[in-house]
Coordinates of C-alpha atoms in Angstrom, one line a residue:
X1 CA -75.8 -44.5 38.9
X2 CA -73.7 -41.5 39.1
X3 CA -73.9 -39.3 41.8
X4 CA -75.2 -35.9 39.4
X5 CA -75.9 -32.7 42.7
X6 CA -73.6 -30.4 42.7
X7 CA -72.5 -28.9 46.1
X8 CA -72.3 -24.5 45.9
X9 CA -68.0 -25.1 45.8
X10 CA -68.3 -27.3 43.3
X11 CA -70.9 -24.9 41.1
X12 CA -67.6 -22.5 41.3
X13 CA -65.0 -24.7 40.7
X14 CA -67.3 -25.8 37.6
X15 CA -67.4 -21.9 36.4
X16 CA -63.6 -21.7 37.1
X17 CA -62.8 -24.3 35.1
X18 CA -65.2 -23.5 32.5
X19 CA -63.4 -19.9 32.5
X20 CA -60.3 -21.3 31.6
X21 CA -61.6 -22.8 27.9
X22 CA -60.1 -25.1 25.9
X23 CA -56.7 -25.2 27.8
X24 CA -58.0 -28.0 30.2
X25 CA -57.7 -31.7 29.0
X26 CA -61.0 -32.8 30.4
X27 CA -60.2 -36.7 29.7
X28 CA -57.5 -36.1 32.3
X29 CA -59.5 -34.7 34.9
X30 CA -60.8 -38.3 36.4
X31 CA -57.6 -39.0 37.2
X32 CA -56.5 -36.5 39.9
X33 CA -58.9 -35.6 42.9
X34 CA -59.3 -31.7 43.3
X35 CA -57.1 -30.3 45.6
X36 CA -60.4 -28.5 47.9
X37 CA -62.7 -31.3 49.1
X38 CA -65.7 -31.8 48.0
X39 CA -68.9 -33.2 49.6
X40 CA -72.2 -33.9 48.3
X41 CA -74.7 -31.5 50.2
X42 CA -77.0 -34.9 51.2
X43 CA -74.9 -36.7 52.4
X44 CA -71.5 -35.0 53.1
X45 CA -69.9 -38.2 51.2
X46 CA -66.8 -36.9 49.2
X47 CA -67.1 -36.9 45.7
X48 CA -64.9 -36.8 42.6
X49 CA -65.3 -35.6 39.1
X50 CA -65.8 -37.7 35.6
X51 CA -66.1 -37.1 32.0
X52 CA -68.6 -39.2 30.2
X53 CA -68.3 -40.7 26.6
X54 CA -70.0 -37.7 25.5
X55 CA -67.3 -35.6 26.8
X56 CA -70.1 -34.0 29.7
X57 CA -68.7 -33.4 33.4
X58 CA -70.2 -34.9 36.5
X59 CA -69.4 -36.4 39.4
X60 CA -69.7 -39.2 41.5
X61 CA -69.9 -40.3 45.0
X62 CA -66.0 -41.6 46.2
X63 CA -66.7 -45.5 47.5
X64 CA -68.3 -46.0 50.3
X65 CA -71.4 -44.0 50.0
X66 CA -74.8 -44.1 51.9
X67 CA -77.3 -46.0 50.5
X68 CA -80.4 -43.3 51.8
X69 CA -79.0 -40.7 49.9
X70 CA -82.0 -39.7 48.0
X71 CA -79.5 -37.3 45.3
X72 CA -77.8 -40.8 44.0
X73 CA -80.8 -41.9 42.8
X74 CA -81.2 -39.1 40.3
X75 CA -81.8 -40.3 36.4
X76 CA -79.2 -39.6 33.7
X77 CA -81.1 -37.9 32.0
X78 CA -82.0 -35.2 34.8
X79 CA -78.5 -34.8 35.3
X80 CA -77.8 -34.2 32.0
X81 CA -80.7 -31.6 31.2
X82 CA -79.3 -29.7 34.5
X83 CA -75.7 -29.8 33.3
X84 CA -77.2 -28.2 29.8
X85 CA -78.9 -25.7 31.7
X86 CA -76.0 -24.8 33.8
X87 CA -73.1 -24.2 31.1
X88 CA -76.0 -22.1 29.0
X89 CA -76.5 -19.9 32.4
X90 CA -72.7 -19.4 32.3
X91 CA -72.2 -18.9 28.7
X92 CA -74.9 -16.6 28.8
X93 CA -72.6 -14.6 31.9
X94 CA -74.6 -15.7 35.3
X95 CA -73.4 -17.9 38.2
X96 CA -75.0 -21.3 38.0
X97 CA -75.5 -23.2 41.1
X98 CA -77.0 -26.7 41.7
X99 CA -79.0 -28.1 43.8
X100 CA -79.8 -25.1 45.6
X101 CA -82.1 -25.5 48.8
X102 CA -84.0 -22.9 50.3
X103 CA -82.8 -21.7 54.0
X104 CA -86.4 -23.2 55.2
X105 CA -86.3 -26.0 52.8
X106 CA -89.3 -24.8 51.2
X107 CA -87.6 -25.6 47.9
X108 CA -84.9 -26.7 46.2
X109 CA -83.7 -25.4 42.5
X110 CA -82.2 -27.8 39.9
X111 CA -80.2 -25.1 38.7
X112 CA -79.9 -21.8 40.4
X113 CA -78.9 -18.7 37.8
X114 CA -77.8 -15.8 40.0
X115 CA -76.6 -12.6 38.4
X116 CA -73.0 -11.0 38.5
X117 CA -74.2 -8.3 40.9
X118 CA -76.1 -10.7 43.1
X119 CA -79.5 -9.0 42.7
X120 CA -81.3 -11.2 40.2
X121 CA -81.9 -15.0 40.7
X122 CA -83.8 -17.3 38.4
X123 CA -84.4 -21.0 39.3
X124 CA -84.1 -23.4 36.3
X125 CA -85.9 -26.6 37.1
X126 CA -86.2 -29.8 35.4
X127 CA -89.1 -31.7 35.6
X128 CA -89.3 -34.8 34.8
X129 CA -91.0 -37.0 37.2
X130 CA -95.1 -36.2 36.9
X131 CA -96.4 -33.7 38.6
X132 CA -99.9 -31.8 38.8
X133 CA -101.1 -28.7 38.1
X134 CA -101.7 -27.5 41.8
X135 CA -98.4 -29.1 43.0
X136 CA -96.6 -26.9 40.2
X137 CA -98.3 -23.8 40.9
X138 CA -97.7 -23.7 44.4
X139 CA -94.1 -24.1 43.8
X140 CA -93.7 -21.2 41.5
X141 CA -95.7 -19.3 44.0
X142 CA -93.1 -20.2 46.7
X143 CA -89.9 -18.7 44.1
X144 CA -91.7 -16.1 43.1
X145 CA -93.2 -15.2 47.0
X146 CA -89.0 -14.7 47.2
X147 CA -88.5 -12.9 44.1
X148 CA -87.0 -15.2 42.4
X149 CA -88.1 -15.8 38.3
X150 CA -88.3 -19.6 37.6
X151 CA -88.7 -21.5 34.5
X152 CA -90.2 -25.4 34.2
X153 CA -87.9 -27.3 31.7
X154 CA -89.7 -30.6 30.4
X155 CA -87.9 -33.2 27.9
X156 CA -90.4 -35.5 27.6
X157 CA -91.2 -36.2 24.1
X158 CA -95.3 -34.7 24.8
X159 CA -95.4 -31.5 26.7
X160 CA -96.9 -32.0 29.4
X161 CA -100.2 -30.3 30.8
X162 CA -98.8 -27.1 32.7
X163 CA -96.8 -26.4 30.4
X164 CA -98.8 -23.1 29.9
X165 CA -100.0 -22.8 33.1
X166 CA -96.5 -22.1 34.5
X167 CA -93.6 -20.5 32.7
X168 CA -92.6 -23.4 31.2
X169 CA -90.9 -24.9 28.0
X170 CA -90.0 -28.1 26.2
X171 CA -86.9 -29.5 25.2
X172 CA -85.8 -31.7 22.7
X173 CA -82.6 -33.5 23.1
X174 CA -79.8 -33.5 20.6
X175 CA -79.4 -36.5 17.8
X176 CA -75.9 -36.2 17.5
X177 CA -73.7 -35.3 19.8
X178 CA -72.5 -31.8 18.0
X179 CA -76.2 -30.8 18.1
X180 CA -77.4 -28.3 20.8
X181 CA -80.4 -28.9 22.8
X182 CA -83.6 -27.3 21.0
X183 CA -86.7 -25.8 22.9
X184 CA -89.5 -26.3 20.7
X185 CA -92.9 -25.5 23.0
X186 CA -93.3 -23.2 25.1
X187 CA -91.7 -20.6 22.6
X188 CA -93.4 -17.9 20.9
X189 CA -94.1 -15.1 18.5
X190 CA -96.8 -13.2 17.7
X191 CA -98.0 -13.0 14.1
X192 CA -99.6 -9.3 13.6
X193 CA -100.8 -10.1 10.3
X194 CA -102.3 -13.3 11.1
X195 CA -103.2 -12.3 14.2
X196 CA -102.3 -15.4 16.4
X197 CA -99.5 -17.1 17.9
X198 CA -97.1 -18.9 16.2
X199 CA -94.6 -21.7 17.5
X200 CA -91.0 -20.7 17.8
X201 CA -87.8 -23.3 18.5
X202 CA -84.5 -21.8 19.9
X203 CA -81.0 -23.6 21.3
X204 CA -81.9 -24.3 24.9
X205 CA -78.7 -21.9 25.3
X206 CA -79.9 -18.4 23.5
X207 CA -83.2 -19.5 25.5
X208 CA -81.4 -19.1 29.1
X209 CA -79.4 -16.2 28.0
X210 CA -82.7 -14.5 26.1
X211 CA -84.5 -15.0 29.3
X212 CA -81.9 -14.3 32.2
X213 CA -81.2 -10.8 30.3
X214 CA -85.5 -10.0 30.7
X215 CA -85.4 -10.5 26.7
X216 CA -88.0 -12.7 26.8
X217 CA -90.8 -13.2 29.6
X218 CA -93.9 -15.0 30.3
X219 CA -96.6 -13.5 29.4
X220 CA -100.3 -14.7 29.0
X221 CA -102.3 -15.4 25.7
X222 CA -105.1 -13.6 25.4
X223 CA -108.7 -16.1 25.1
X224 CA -109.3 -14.9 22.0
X225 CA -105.3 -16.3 20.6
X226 CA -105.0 -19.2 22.9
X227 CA -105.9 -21.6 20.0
X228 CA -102.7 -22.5 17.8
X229 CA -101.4 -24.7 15.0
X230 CA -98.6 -26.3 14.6
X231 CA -97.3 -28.9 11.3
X232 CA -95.9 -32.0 12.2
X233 CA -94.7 -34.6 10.1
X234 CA -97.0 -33.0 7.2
X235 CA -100.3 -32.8 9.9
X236 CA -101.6 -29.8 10.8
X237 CA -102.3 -30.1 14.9
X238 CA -104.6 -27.6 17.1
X239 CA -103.1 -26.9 20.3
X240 CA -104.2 -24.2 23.1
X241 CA -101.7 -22.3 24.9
X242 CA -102.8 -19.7 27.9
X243 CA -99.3 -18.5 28.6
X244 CA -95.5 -18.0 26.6
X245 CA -92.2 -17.1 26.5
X246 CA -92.2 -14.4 24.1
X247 CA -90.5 -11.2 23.6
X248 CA -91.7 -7.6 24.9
X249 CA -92.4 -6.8 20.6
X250 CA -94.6 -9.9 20.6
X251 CA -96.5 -8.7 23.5
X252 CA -97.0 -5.6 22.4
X253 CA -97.9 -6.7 18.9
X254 CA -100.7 -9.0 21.0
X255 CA -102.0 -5.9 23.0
X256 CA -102.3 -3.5 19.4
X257 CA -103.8 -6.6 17.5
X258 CA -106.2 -6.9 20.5
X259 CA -106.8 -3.1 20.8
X260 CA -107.2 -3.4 16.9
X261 CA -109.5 -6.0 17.1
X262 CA -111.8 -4.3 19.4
X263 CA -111.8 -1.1 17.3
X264 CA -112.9 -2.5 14.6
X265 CA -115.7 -5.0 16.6
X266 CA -116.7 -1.1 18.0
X267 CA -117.0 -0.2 14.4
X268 CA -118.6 -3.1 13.3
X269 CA -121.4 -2.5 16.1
X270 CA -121.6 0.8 15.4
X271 CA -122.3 -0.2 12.3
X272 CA -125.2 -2.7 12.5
X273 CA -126.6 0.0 15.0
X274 CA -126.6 2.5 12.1
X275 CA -127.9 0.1 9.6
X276 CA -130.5 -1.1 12.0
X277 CA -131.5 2.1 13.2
X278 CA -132.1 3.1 9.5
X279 CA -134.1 -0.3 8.8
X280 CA -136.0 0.8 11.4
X281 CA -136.5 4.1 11.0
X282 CA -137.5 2.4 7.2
X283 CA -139.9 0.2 8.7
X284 CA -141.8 2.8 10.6
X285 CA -142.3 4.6 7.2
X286 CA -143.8 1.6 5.7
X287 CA -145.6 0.7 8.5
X288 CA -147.5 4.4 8.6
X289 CA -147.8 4.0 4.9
X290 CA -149.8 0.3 5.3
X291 CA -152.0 2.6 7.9
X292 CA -153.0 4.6 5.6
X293 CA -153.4 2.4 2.8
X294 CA -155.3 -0.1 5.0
X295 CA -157.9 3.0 6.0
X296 CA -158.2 4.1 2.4
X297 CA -158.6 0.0 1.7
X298 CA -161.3 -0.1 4.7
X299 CA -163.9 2.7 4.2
X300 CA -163.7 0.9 0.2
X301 CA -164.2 -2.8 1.7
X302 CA -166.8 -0.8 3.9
X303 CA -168.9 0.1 0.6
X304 CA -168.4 -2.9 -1.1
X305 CA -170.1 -4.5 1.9
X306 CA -172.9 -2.6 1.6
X307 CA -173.5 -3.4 -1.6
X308 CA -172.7 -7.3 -1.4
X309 CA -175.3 -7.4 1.6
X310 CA -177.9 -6.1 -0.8
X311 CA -176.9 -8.6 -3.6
X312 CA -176.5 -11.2 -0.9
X313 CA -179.7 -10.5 0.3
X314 CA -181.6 -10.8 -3.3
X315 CA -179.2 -13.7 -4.1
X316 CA -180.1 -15.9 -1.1
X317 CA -183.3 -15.5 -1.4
X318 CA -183.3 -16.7 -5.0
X319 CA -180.9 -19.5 -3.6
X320 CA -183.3 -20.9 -1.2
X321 CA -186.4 -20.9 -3.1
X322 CA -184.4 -23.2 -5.5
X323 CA -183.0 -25.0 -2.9
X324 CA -186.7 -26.0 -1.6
X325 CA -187.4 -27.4 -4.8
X326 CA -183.9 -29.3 -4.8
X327 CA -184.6 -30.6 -1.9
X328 CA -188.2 -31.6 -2.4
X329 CA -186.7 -33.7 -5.8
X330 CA -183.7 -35.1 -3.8
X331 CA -186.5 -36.3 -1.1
X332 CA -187.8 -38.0 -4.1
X333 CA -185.1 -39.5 -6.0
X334 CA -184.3 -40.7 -1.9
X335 CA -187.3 -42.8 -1.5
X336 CA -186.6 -44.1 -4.8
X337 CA -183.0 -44.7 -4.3
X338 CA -183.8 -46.2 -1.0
X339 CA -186.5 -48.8 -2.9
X340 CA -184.2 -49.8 -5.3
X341 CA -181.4 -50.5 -2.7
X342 CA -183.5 -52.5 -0.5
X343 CA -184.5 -54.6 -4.1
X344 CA -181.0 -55.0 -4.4
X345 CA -180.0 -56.2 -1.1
X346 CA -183.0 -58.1 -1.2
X347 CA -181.7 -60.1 -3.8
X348 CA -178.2 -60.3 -2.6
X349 CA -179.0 -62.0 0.6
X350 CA -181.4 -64.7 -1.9
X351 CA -177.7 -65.2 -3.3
X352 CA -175.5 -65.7 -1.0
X353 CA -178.7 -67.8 1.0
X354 CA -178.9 -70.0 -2.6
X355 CA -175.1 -70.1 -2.6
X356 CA -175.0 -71.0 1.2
X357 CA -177.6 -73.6 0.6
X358 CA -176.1 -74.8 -2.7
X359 CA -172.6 -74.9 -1.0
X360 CA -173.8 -76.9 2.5
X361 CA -175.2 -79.4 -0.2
X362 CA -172.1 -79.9 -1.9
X363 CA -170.4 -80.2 1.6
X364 CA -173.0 -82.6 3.1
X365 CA -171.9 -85.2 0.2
X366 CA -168.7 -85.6 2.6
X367 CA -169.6 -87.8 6.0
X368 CA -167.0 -86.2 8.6
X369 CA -164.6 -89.0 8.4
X370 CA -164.2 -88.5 4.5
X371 CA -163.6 -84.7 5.5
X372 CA -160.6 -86.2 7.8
X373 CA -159.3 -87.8 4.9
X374 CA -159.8 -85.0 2.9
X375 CA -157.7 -83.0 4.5
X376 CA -154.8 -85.4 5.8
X377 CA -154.9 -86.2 1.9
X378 CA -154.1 -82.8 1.3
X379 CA -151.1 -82.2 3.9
X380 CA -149.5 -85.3 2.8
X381 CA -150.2 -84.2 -0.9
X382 CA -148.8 -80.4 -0.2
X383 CA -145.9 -82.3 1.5
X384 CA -145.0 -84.9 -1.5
X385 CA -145.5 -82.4 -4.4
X386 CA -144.1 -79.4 -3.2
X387 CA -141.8 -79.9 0.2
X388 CA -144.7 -77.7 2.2
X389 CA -145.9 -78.3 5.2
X390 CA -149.6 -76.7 5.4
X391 CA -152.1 -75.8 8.3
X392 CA -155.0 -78.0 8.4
X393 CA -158.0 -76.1 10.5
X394 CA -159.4 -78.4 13.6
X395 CA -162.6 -77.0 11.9
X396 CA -162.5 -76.3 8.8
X397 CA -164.8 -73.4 7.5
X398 CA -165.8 -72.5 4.4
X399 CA -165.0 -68.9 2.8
X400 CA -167.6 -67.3 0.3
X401 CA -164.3 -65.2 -1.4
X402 CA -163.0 -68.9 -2.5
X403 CA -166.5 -70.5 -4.1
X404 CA -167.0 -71.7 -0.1
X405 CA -163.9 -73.8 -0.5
X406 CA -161.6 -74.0 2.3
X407 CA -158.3 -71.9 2.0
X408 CA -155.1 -73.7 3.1
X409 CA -152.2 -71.9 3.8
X410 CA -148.7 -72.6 4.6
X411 CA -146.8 -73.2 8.3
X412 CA -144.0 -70.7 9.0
X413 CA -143.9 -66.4 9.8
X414 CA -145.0 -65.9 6.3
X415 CA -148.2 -67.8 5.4
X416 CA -148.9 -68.4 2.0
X417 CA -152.2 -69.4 0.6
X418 CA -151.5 -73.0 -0.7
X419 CA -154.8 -74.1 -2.4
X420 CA -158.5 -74.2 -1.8
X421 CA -160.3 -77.7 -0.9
X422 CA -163.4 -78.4 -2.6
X423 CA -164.5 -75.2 -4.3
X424 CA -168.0 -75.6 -5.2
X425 CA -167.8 -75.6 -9.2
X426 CA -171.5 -73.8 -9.6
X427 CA -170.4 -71.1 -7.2
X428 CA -166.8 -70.4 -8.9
X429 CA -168.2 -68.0 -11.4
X430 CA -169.5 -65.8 -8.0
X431 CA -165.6 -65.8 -6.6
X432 CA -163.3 -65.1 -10.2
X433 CA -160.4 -64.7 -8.3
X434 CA -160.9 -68.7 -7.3
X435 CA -160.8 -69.3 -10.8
X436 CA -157.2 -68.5 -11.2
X437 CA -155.8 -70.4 -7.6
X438 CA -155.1 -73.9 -7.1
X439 CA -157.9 -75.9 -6.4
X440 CA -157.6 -79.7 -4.7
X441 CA -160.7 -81.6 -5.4
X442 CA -161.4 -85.5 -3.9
X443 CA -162.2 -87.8 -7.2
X444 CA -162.0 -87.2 -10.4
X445 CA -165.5 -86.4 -11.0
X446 CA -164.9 -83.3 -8.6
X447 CA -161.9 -82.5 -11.0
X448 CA -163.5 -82.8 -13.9
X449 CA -166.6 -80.7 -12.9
X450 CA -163.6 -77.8 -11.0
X451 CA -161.6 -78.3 -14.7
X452 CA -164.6 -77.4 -16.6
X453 CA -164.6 -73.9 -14.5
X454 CA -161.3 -72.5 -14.0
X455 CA -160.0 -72.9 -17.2
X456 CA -157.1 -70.5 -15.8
X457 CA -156.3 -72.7 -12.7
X458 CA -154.8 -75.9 -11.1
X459 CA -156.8 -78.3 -10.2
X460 CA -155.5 -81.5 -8.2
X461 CA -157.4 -84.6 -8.0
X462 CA -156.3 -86.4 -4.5
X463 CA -158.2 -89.4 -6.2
X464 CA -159.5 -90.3 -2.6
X465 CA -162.2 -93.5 -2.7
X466 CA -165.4 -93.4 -3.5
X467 CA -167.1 -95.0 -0.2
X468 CA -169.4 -93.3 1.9
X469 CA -170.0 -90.4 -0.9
X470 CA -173.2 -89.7 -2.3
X471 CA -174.5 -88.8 -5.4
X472 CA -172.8 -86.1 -7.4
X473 CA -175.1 -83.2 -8.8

């Protein structure tokens, strides 16, 4: 790759012959070597200048060179932002130097901008390669420890993090070859009526020449403007930015919209204080006024109490010489209550002990090996006649809400009452809701006497033999 630092001669022979202007046939320069050597300030290998296809100077190491010198390795693209940088220092009417170390070798400047008298210098670097925040702070801290301005150049495509933590800007390259370089972040003007900050894009050349002649400077955002919008491609973006390049005006315009600001937050405060010192000073007056009213309200409440406890009085005792009789007739209606309710349960329990009696008869018809059956019958029925597998109890119990049949239900998460085995028919008229279900009954006898019952229900005859039954009732 070509060889792109400049040794000091060469930075003058460069101005010289940019001096001269259009006189000088630059395609023609490749061919003869300049008359003063030239080395390059890593090595000390000669070098020799060329004009790329874009019509830019550089040079290049003669044949021969070292392969440890670090400055050959430099990108294209580095050498041509520094190139930019330099004719823009020189248009602009500044001495541009590159690759300018420091006499400790603290640092070393891309581009060096030193002024005509000699007693301004501003070093213009170009960062490409990542770097962090602490790294690029301390080396503005070493120019500026010198007195020397500096200015970060990035042209990546995204500006990079410190690009407002340094003075710094970003750089767009040119389409076309006619085109200038643009900086388009990094740049700023303040808006006074909108009271914020507002992106600015420049040629990279009035940049250098705004900034070597102290037109614009760094200068911090305040917190209160750091947030900023920009529209790309038709999408509004939020950016934060603590520090610009920006003219004296927009700095100013920053300080008065800040001073402004504050007024009228001093204003504002002064008046809430107002207002709330006169809601206060309102409050107290309607807080004496409830005093008063409340004292006026209790010396009344205190008659009125008077005179309730006296009607009180007169009233209770009415109240409890009619509440002795009250309760003398509740005591009676009680006991009677209390008779009737024992009659009634009374005759509840001889239910449900006929219906348990009358149910354990018309279970006892079944020896327990016809129960078996019974209930195998009715898993292989539920399984023929409706795809269901069913849950048949190890001991089957009878259930006084289904006429002391037995409930089956269905296998699965969801169980779903299937039918009830054996109802008794004389108790169905003591359980309605069985009345209505699907009933599985052993021989057609049991059917017939279930059918007679549930005139609104199923009623499945498993048609099971007769042997080892007893007599039907």
């Amino acid at each position: 790759m070509p060889f792109t630092a400049l040794h000091p001669e060469l930075g003058r022979l460069d101005a010289t012959l940019s001096d001269l202007g259009g006189g000088l046939d630059w395609s023609q320069v490749h061919k003869a070597r300049p008359r003063v050597p030239l080395a390059c300030p890593e090595c000390s290998w000669g070098l020799h200048p060329k004009v790329s296809r874009y019509g830019v100077r550089f040079f290049c190491h003669d044949p021969g060179r070292p392969p440890s010198c670090e400055l050959s390795n430099e990108s294209w693209e580095h050498h041509m932002l520094k190139l930019e940088m330099a004719a823009a220092i020189r248009a602009a009417g500044w001495y541009a130097t590159l690759e300018v170390p420091a006499e400790d070798g603290s640092w070393r400047a891309d581009v060096m901008a030193s002024s005509v008298d000699g007693t301004h210098r501003m070093a213009w670097e170009a960062q490409l390669s990542p770097i962090t925040l602490e790294d690029i702070a301390a080396r503005t801290e070493r120019y500026v420890g010198e007195g020397i301005r500096v200015c970060w150049v990035s042209p990546h495509e995204r500006s990079p993090q410190w690009i407002s933590t340094v003075p710094a800007v970003r750089v767009r390259p040119p389409g076309e070859r006619a085109q200038p370089w643009i900086v388009d972040d990094g740049l700023a003007g303040f808006d006074f009526s909108a009271g914020r900050w507002v992106f600015r894009e420049a040629p990279l050349s009035e940049f250098v020449r705004w900034a070597l002649h102290g037109q614009l400077v760094p200068a911090p955002s305040l917190p209160r403007y750091r947030r900023v919008y920009r529209v790309i491609d038709g999408k509004e973006w939020r950016f934060r930015r603590s520090q610009w390049w920006t003219s004296l005006q927009s700095v100013g315009d920053q300080d008065k919209h800040e001073a402004m600001r504050q007024r009228q937050e001093t204003a504002k405060a002064e008046r809430e204080a107002r207002e709330k010192e006169r809601e206060e000073e309102a409050e107290r007056r309607r807080r004496a006024q409830e005093e008063q009213e409340q004292a006026r309200r209790a010396e009344e409440a205190e008659r009125l109490r008077k005179r309730q406890e006296e009607e009180s009085r007169v009233y209770w005792e009415k109240v409890r010489q009619e509440w002795a009789e009250r309760e003398a007739l509740r005591a009676k209606e009680k006991a009677e209550e209390e008779a009737r309710l024992a009659q009634q349960q009374a005759e509840r329990e001889e239910r449900e002990r006929q219906a348990l009696e009358t149910a354990r008869a018309w279970w006892a018809r079944l020896s327990p090996q016809q129960r078996t059956e019974l209930f195998a019958a009715v898993a292989e029925h539920a399984w023929r006649d409706s795809n269901l597998r069913v849950e048949i109890p190890e001991k089957p119990v009878m259930s006084s809400e289904y006429a002391y049949g037995v409930p089956v239900y269905s296998q699965g998460r969801r169980r779903i009452l299937y039918g009830v085995v054996r109802p008794c028919p004389s108790l169905v008229a003591s359980s309605p809701q069985v009345a209505r279900l699907h009933a599985l009954a052993r021989s057609s006898q049991e059917a017939r006497e279930l059918a007679a019952v549930m005139a609104e229900g199923r009623v499945t005859d498993l048609d099971l033999p007769e042997h080892e039954q007893l007599t039907m009732c």
